[in-house]
Tab-separated table of C-alpha atoms and ligand atoms in Angstrom:
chain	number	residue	atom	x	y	z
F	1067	UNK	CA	331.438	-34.961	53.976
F	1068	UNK	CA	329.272	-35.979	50.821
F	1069	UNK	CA	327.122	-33.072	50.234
F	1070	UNK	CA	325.257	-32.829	46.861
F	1071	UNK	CA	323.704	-29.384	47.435
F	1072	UNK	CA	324.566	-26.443	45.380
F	1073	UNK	CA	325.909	-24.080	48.312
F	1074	UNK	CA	329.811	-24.104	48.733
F	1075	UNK	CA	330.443	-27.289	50.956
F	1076	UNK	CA	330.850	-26.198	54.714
F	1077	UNK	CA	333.794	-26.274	56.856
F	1078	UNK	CA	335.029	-28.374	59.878
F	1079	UNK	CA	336.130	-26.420	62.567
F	1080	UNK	CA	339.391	-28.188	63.034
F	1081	UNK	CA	339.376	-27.272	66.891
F	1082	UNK	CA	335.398	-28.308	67.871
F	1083	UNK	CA	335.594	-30.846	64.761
F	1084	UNK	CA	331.869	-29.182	64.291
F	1085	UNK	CA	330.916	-27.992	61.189
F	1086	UNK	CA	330.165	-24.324	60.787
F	1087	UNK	CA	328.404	-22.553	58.076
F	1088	UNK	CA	324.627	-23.518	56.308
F	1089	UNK	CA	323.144	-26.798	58.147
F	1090	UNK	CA	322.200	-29.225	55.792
F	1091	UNK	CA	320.308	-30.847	58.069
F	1092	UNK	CA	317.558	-29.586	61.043
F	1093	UNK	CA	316.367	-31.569	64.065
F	1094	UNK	CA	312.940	-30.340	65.724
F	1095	UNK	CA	313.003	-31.708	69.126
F	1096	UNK	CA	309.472	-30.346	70.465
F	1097	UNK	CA	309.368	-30.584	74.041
F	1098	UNK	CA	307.004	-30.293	77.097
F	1099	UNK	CA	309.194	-30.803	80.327
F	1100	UNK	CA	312.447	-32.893	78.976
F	1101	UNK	CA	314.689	-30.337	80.824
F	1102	UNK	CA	316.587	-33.884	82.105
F	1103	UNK	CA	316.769	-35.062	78.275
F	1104	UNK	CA	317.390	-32.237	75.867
F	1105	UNK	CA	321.046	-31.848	77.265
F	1106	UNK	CA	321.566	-36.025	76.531
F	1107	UNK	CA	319.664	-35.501	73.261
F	1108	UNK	CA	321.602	-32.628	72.447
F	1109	UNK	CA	325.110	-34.634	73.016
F	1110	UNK	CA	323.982	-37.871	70.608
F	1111	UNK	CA	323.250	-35.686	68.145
F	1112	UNK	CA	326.406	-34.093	68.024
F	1113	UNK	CA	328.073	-37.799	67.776
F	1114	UNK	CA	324.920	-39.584	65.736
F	1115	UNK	CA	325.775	-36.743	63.170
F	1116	UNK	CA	329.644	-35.693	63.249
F	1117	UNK	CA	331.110	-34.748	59.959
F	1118	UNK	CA	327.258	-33.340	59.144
F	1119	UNK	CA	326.098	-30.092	58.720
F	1120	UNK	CA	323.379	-30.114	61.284
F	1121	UNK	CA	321.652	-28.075	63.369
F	1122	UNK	CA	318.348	-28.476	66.511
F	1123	UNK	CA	315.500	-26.463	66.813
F	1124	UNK	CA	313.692	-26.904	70.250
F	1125	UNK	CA	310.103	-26.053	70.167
F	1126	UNK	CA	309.227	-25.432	73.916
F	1127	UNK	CA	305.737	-25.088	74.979
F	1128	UNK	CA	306.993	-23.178	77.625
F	1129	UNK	CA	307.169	-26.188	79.731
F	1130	UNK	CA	307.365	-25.405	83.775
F	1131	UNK	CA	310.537	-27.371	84.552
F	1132	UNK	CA	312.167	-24.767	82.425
F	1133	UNK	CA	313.318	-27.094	79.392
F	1134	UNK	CA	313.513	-23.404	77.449
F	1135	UNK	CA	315.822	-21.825	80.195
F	1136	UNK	CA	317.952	-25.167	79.490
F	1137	UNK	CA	318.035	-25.251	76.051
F	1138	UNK	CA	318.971	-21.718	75.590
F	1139	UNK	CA	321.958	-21.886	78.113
F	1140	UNK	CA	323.240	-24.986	75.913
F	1141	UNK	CA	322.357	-22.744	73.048
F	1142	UNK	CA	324.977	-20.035	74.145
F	1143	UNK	CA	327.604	-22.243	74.191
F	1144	UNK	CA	326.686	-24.128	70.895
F	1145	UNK	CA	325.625	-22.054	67.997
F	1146	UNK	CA	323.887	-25.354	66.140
F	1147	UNK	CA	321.040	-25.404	68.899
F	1148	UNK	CA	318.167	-22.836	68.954
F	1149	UNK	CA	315.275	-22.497	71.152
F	1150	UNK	CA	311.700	-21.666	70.172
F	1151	UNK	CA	309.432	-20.955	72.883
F	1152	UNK	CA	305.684	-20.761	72.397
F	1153	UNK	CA	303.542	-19.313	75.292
F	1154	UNK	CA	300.111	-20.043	75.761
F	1155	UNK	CA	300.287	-23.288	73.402
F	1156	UNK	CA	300.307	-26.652	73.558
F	1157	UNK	CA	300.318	-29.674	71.107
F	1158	UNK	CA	302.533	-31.695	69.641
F	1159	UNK	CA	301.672	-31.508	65.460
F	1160	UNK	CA	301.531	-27.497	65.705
F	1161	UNK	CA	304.651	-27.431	67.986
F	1162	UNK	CA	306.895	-29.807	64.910
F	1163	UNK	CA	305.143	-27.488	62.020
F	1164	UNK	CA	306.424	-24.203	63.492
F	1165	UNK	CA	309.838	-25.840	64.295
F	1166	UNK	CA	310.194	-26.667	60.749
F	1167	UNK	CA	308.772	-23.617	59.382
F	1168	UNK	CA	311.680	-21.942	61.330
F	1169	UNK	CA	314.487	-24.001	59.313
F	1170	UNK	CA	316.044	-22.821	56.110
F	1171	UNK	CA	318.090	-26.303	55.633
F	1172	UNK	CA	317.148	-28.692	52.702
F	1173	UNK	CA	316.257	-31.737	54.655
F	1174	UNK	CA	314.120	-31.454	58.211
F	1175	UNK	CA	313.621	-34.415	60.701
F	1176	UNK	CA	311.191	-34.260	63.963
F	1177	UNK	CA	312.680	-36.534	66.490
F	1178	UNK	CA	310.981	-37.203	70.035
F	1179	UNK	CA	313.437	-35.444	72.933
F	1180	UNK	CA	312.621	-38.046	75.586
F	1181	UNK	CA	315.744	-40.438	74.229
F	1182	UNK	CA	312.664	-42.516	73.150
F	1183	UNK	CA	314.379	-42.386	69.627
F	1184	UNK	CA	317.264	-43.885	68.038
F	1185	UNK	CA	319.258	-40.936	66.851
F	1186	UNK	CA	321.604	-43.413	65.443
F	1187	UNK	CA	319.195	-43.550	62.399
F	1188	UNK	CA	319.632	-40.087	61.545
F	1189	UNK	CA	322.516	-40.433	59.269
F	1190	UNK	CA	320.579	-42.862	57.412
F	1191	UNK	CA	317.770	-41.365	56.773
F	1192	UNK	CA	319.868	-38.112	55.630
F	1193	UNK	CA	321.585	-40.849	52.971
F	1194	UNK	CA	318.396	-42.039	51.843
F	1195	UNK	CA	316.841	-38.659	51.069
F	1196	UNK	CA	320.259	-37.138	49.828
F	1197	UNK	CA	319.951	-40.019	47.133
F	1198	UNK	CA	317.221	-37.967	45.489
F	1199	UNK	CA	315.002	-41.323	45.256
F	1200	UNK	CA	312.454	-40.029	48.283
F	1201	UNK	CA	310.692	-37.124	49.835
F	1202	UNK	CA	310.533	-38.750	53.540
F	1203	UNK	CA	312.035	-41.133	55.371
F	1204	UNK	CA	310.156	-43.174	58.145
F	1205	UNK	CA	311.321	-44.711	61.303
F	1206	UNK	CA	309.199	-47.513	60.982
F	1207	UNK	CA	308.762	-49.983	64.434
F	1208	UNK	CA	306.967	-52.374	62.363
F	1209	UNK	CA	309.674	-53.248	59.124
F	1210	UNK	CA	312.112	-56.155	59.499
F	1211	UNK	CA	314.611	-55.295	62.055
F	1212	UNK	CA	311.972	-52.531	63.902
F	1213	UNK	CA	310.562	-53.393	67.298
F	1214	UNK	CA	308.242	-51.416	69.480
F	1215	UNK	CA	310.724	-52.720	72.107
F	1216	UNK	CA	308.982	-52.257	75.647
F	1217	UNK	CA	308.607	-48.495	74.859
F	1218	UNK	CA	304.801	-48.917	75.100
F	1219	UNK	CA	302.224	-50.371	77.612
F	1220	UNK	CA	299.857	-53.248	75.952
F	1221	UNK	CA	296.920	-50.924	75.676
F	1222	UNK	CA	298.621	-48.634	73.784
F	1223	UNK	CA	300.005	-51.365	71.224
F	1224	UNK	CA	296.795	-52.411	70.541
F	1225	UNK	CA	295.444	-48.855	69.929
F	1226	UNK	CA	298.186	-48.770	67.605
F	1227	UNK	CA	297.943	-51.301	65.896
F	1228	UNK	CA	293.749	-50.511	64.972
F	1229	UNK	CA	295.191	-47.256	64.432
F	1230	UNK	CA	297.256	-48.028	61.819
F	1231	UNK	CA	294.738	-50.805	60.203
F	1232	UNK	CA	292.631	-47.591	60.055
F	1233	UNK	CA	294.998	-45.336	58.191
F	1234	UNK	CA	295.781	-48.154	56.155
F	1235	UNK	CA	291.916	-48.947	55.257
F	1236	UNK	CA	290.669	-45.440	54.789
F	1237	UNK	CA	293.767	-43.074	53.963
F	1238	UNK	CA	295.178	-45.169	51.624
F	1239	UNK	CA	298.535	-44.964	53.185
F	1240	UNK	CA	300.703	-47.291	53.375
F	1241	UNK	CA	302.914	-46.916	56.038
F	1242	UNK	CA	303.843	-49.389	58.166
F	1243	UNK	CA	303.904	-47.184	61.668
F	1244	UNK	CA	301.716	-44.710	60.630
F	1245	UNK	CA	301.984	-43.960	64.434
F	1246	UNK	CA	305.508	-43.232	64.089
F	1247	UNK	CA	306.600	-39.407	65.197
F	1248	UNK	CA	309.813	-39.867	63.440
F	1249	UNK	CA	310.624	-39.269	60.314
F	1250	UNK	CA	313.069	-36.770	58.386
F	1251	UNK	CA	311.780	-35.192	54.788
F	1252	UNK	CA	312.908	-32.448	52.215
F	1253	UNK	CA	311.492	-29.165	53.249
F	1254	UNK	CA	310.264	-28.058	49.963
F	1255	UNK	CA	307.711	-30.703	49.756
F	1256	UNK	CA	306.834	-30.122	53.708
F	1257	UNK	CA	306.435	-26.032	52.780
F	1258	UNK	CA	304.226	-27.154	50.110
F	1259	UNK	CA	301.986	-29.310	51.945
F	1260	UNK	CA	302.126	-27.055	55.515
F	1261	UNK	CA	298.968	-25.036	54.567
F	1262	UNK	CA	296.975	-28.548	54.532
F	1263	UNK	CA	298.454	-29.598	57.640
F	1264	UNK	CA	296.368	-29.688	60.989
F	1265	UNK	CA	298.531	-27.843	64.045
F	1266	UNK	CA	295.930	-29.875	66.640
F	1267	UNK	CA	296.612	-33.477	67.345
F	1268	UNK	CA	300.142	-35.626	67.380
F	1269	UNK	CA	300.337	-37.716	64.118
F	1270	UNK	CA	302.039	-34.925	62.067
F	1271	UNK	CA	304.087	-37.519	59.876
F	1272	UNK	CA	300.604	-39.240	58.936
F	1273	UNK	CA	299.133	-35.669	58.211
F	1274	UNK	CA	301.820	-35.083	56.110
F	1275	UNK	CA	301.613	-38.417	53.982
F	1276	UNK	CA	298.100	-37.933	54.122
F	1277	UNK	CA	298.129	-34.867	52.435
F	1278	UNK	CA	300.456	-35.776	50.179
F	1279	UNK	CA	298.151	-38.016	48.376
F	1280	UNK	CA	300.304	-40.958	47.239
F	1281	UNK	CA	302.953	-38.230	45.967
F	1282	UNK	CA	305.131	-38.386	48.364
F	1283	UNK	CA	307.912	-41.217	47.915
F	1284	UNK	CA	308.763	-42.902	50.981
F	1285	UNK	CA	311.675	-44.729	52.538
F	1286	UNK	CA	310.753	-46.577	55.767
F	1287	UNK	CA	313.799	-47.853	57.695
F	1288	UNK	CA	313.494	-50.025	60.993
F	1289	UNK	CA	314.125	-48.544	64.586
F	1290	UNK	CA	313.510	-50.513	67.932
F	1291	UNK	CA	311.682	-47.689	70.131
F	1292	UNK	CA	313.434	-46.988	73.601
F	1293	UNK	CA	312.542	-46.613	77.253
F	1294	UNK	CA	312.334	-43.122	78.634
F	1295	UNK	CA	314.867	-42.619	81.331
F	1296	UNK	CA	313.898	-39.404	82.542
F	1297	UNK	CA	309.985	-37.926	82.526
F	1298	UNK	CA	306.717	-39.099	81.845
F	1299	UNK	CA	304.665	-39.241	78.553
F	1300	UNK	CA	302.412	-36.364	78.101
F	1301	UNK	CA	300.061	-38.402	74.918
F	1302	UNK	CA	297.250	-40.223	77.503
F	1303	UNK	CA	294.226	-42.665	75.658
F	1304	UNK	CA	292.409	-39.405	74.752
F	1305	UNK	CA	294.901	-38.738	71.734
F	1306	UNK	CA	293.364	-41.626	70.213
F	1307	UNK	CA	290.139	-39.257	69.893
F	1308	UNK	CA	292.325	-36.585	68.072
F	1309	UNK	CA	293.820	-39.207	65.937
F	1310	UNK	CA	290.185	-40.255	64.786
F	1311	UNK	CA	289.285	-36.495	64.178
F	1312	UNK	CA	292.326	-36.440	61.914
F	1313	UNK	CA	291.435	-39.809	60.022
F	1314	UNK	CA	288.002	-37.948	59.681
F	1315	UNK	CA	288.918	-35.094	57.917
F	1316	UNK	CA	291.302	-36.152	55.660
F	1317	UNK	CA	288.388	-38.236	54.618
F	1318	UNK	CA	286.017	-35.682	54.101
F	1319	UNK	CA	289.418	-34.182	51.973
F	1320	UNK	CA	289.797	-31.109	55.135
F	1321	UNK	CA	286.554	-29.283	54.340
F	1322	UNK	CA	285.771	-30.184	57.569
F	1323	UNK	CA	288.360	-29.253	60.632
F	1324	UNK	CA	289.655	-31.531	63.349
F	1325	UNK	CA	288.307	-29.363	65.621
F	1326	UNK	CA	284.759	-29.101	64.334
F	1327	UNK	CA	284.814	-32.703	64.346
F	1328	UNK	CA	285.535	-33.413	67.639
F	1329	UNK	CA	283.448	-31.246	68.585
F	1330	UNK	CA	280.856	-32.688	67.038
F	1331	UNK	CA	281.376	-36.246	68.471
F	1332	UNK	CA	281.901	-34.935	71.909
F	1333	UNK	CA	278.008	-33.375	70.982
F	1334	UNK	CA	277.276	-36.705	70.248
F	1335	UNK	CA	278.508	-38.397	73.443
F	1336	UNK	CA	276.246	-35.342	75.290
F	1337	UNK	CA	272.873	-36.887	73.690
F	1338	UNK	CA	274.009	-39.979	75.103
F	1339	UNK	CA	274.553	-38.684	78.634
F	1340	UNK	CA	271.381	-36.765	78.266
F	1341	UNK	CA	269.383	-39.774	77.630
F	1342	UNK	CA	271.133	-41.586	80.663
F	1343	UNK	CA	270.639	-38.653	82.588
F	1344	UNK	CA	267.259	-38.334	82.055
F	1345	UNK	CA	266.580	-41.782	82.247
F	1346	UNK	CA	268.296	-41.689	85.875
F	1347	UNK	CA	266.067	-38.888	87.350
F	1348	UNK	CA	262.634	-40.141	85.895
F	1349	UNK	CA	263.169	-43.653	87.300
F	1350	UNK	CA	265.203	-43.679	90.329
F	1351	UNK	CA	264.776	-40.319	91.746
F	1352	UNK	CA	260.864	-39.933	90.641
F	1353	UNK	CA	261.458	-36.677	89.159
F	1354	UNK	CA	258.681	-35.239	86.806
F	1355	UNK	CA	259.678	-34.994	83.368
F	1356	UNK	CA	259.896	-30.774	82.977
F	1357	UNK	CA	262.559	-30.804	85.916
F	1358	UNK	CA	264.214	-33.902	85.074
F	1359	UNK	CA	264.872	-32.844	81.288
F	1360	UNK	CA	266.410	-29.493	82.558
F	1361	UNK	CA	268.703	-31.171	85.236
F	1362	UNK	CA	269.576	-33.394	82.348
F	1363	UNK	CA	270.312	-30.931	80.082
F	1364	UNK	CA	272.560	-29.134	82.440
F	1365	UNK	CA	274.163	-32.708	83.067
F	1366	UNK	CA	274.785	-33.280	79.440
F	1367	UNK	CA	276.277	-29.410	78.837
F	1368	UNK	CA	278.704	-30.361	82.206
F	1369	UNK	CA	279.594	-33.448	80.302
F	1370	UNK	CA	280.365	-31.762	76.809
F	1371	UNK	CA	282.113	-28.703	78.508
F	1372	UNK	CA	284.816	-30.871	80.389
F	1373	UNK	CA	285.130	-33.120	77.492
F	1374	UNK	CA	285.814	-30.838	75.308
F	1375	UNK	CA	288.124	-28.801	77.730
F	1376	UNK	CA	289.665	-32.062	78.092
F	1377	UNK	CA	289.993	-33.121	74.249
F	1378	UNK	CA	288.488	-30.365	71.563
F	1379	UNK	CA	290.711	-27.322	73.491
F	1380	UNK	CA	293.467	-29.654	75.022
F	1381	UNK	CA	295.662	-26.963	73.750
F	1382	UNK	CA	293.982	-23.980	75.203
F	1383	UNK	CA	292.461	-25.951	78.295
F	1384	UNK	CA	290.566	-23.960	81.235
F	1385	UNK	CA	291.961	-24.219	84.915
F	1386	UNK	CA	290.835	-22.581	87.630
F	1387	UNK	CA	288.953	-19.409	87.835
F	1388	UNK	CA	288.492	-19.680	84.146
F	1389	UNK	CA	287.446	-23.103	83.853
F	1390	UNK	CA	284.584	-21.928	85.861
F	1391	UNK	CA	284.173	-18.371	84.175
F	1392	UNK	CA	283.989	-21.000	81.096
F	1393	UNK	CA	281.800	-23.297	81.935
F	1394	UNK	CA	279.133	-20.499	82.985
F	1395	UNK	CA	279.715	-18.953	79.294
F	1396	UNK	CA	279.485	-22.048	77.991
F	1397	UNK	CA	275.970	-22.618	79.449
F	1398	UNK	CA	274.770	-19.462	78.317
F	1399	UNK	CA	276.031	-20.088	74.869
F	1400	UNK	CA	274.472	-23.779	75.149
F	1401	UNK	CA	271.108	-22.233	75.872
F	1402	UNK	CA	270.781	-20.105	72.687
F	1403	UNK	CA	272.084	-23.205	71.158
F	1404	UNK	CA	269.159	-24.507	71.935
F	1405	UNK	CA	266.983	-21.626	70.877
F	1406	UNK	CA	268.521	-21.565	67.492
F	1407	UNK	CA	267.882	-25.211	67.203
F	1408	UNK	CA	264.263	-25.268	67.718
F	1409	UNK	CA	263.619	-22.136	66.099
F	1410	UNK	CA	265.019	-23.829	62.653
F	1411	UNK	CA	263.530	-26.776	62.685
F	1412	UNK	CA	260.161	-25.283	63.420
F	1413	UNK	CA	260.326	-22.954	60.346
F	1414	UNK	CA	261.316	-25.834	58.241
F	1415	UNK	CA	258.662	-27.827	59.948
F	1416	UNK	CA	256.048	-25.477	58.786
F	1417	UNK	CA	257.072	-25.536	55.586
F	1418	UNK	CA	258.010	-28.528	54.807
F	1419	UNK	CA	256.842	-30.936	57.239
F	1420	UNK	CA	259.392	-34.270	57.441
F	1421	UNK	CA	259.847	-34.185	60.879
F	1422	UNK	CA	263.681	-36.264	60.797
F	1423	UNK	CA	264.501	-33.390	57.999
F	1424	UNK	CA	263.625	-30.631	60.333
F	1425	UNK	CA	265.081	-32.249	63.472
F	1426	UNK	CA	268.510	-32.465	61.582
F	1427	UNK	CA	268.582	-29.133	60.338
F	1428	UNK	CA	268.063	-27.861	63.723
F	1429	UNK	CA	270.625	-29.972	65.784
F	1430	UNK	CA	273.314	-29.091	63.002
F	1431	UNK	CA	272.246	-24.885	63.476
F	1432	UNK	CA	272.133	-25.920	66.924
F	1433	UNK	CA	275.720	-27.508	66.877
F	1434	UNK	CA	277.047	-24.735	64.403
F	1435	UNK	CA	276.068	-22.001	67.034
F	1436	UNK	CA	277.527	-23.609	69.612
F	1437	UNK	CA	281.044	-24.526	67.946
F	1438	UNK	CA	281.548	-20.995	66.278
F	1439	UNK	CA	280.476	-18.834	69.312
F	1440	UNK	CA	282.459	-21.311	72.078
F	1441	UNK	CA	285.153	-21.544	69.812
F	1442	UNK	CA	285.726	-17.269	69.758
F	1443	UNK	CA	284.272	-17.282	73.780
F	1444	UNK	CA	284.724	-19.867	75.896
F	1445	UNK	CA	287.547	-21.426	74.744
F	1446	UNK	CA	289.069	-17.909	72.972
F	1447	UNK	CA	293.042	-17.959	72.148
F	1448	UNK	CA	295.460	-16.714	73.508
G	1039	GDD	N1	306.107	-28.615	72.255
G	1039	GDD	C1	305.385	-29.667	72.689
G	1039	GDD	N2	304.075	-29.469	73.023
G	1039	GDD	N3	305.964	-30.868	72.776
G	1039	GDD	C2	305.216	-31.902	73.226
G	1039	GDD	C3	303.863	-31.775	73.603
G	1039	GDD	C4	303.272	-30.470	73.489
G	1039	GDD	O1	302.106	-30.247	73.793
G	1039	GDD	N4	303.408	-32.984	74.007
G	1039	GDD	C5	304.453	-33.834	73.885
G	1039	GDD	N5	305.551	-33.191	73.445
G	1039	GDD	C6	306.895	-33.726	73.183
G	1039	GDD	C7	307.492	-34.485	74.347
G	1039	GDD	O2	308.195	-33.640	75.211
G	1039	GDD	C8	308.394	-35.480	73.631
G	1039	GDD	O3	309.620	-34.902	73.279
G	1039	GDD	C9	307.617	-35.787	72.362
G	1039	GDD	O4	306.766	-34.684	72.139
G	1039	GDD	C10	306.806	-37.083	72.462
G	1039	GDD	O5	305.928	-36.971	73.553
G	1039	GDD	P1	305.684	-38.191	74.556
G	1039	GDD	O6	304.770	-37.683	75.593
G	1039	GDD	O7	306.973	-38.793	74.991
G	1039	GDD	O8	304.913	-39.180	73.584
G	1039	GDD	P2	304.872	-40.760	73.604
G	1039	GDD	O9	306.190	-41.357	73.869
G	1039	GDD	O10	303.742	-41.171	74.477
G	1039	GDD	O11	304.449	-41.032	72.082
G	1039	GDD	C11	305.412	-41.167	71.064
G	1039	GDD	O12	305.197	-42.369	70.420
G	1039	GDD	C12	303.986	-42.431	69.676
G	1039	GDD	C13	303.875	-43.777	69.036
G	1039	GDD	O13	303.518	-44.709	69.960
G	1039	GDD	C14	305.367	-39.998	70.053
G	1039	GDD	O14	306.474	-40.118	69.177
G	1039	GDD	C15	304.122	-40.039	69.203
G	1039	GDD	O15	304.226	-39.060	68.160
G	1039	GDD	C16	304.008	-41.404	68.591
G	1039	GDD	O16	302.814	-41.495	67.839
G	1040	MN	MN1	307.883	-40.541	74.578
């Protein structure tokens, strides 16, 4: 095999024809039910990359059609495949950071486990960054020879393509599929950058170029993305949301988190609902004001709660008994929220009086409250 790392080069196994020793090469599948398609996956790999040093890390979100019971039997007969199983976690981006924070090899790739990727590019991409010349290599559905095939519906290739006009615009990357989840890169750099990296969200190769700032040089070679055969897709139109809160921050250079973000714009879709609300109860139910601002206001926290249960915590959502045991906290928090808001901008009021200065100052203490003190209560980890 053509190695040029330092280590002593490592052996075939002349009975398995599988190379033992150091991998040169790890594949993070991250998975959330692909019980049906880590076994296939697991089987291209080991003909996509014969004569390689290789080796695949599964990062399991402790998915309920036992994908980590699965990969761990395969693991016992085949030393090259380990299992990492998180438990009370979900998302994609952390799931591929803690997969490649658990391989020692020189060169890491994140591949999708559905079969939705063309392992047959692997060996490329392992050429390309072996040749010294780049840091990551892209699987790009939008270079000559790339196709977003009829892997995705027509909503979601339009999303994709503002996406990417967006990333393009306003991250200054340029990447032709910033979209793309597949990608292979020297560790080193990705250990470097990790500490910038945001575990919430799906577009950890975009992160990663992101944060890179222009330093990274990258190889983009074309793939045509595939059908899934077995499973469903678990990314819905509300990633689109985390993908803005990531375009967001990296904008504001990460002094400000995803999280905090989206939090903040699902606090801005509640003044809208509010209004609505409000609107709603004074005109077509004849409600006086007093009582139709409170039902409003509980309207608007309902709205906020199960949005961001839905989208701010997707990876630490509320079901059952303690989606309601959250939602009551969450009112309770809501209403000092409010306290704290008015109580602000009336002391700035009185000493300074711009009334849009004061009512900003308040709604941010206001928002503040609510995001630290939901964030350790309501929607607490672990
Ligand atoms: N561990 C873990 N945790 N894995 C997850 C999670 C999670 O919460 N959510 C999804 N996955 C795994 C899936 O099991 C699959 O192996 C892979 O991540 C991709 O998930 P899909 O649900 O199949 O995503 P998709 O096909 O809709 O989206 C793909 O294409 C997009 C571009 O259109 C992904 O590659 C995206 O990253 C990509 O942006
Ligand atoms: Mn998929």
């Amino acid at each position: 095999m053509v190695s040029n790392t330092n280590y002593e080069p490592t052996e075939i196994s002349k009975s398995e024809g599988r190379v033992t020793g150091p991998a040169e090469l790890t594949v993070v599948l991250p998975t959330y039910n692909e019980s049906k398609n880590v076994p296939i996956v697991v089987e291209l790999l080991d003909k996509a990359l014969a004569g390689a040093a290789w080796e695949v890390i599964v990062v399991d979100d402790n998915s309920p059609d036992g994908t980590s019971k699965v990969t761990a039997d395969i693991a016992q007969q085949d030393p090259r495949v380990r299992i990492v199983q998180r438990i009370g976690r979900r998302g994609l981006s952390g799931a591929c950071i803690e997969g490649m924070l658990a391989s020692s090899s020189k060169f890491v790739a994140v591949m999708d486990a559905d079969l939705q990727h063309d392992e047959s590019l692997l060996p490329k991409m392992l050429e390309a960054l072996r040749s010294e010349s780049y840091d990551i290599c892209v699987a790009s559905r939008h270079v000559e020879g790339g196709d977003v095939g009829t892997g995705l519906s027509s909503i979601r290739a339009w999303g994709s393509n503002l996406a990417n006009n967006l990333a393009r615009k306003f991250l200054k990357v340029e990447l032709s599929d910033p979209m793309s989840g597949f990608f292979m890169l020297r560790r080193d750099r990705f250990v470097e950058l990790a500490p910038r990296l945001s575990s919430q969200g799906f577009k950890i190769m975009l992160d990663i170029v992101a944060s890179g700032k222009g330093a990274l040089r990258v190889k983009e070679l074309p793939f045509v993305f595939r059908e899934r055969q077995h499973g469903e897709s678990k990314l819905d139109t509300l990633v689109t949301m985390d993908y803005l809160g990531l375009l967001v921050s990296k904008i504001f250079d990460d002094k400000i988190s995803v999280r905090f973000l989206m939090y903040s714009m699902v606090g801005g879709t509640g003044v809208v609902v509010h209004l609505i609300a409000l609107k709603i109860f004074l005109a077509a139910f004849g409600m006086p004001f007093g009582l139709s601002q409170l039902v409003a206001t509980f309207v608007a926290m309902s709205s906020n709660f199960f949005l961001n249960n839905r989208l701010t915590y997707r990876d630490r959502r509320l079901t059952g008994l303690a989606w309601i045991k959250g939602l009551l906290t969450f009112y309770v928090i809501c209403s000092f929220g409010i306290l704290a808001n008015v109580g602000v901008a009336e002391l700035i009021y009185t000493n300074k009086p711009i009334w849009w200065f004061a009512g900003a100052a308040g709604a941010v203490m206001g928002a503040v409250w609510n995001y630290v003190v939901s964030n350790a209560l309501t929607w607490r980890k672990g």
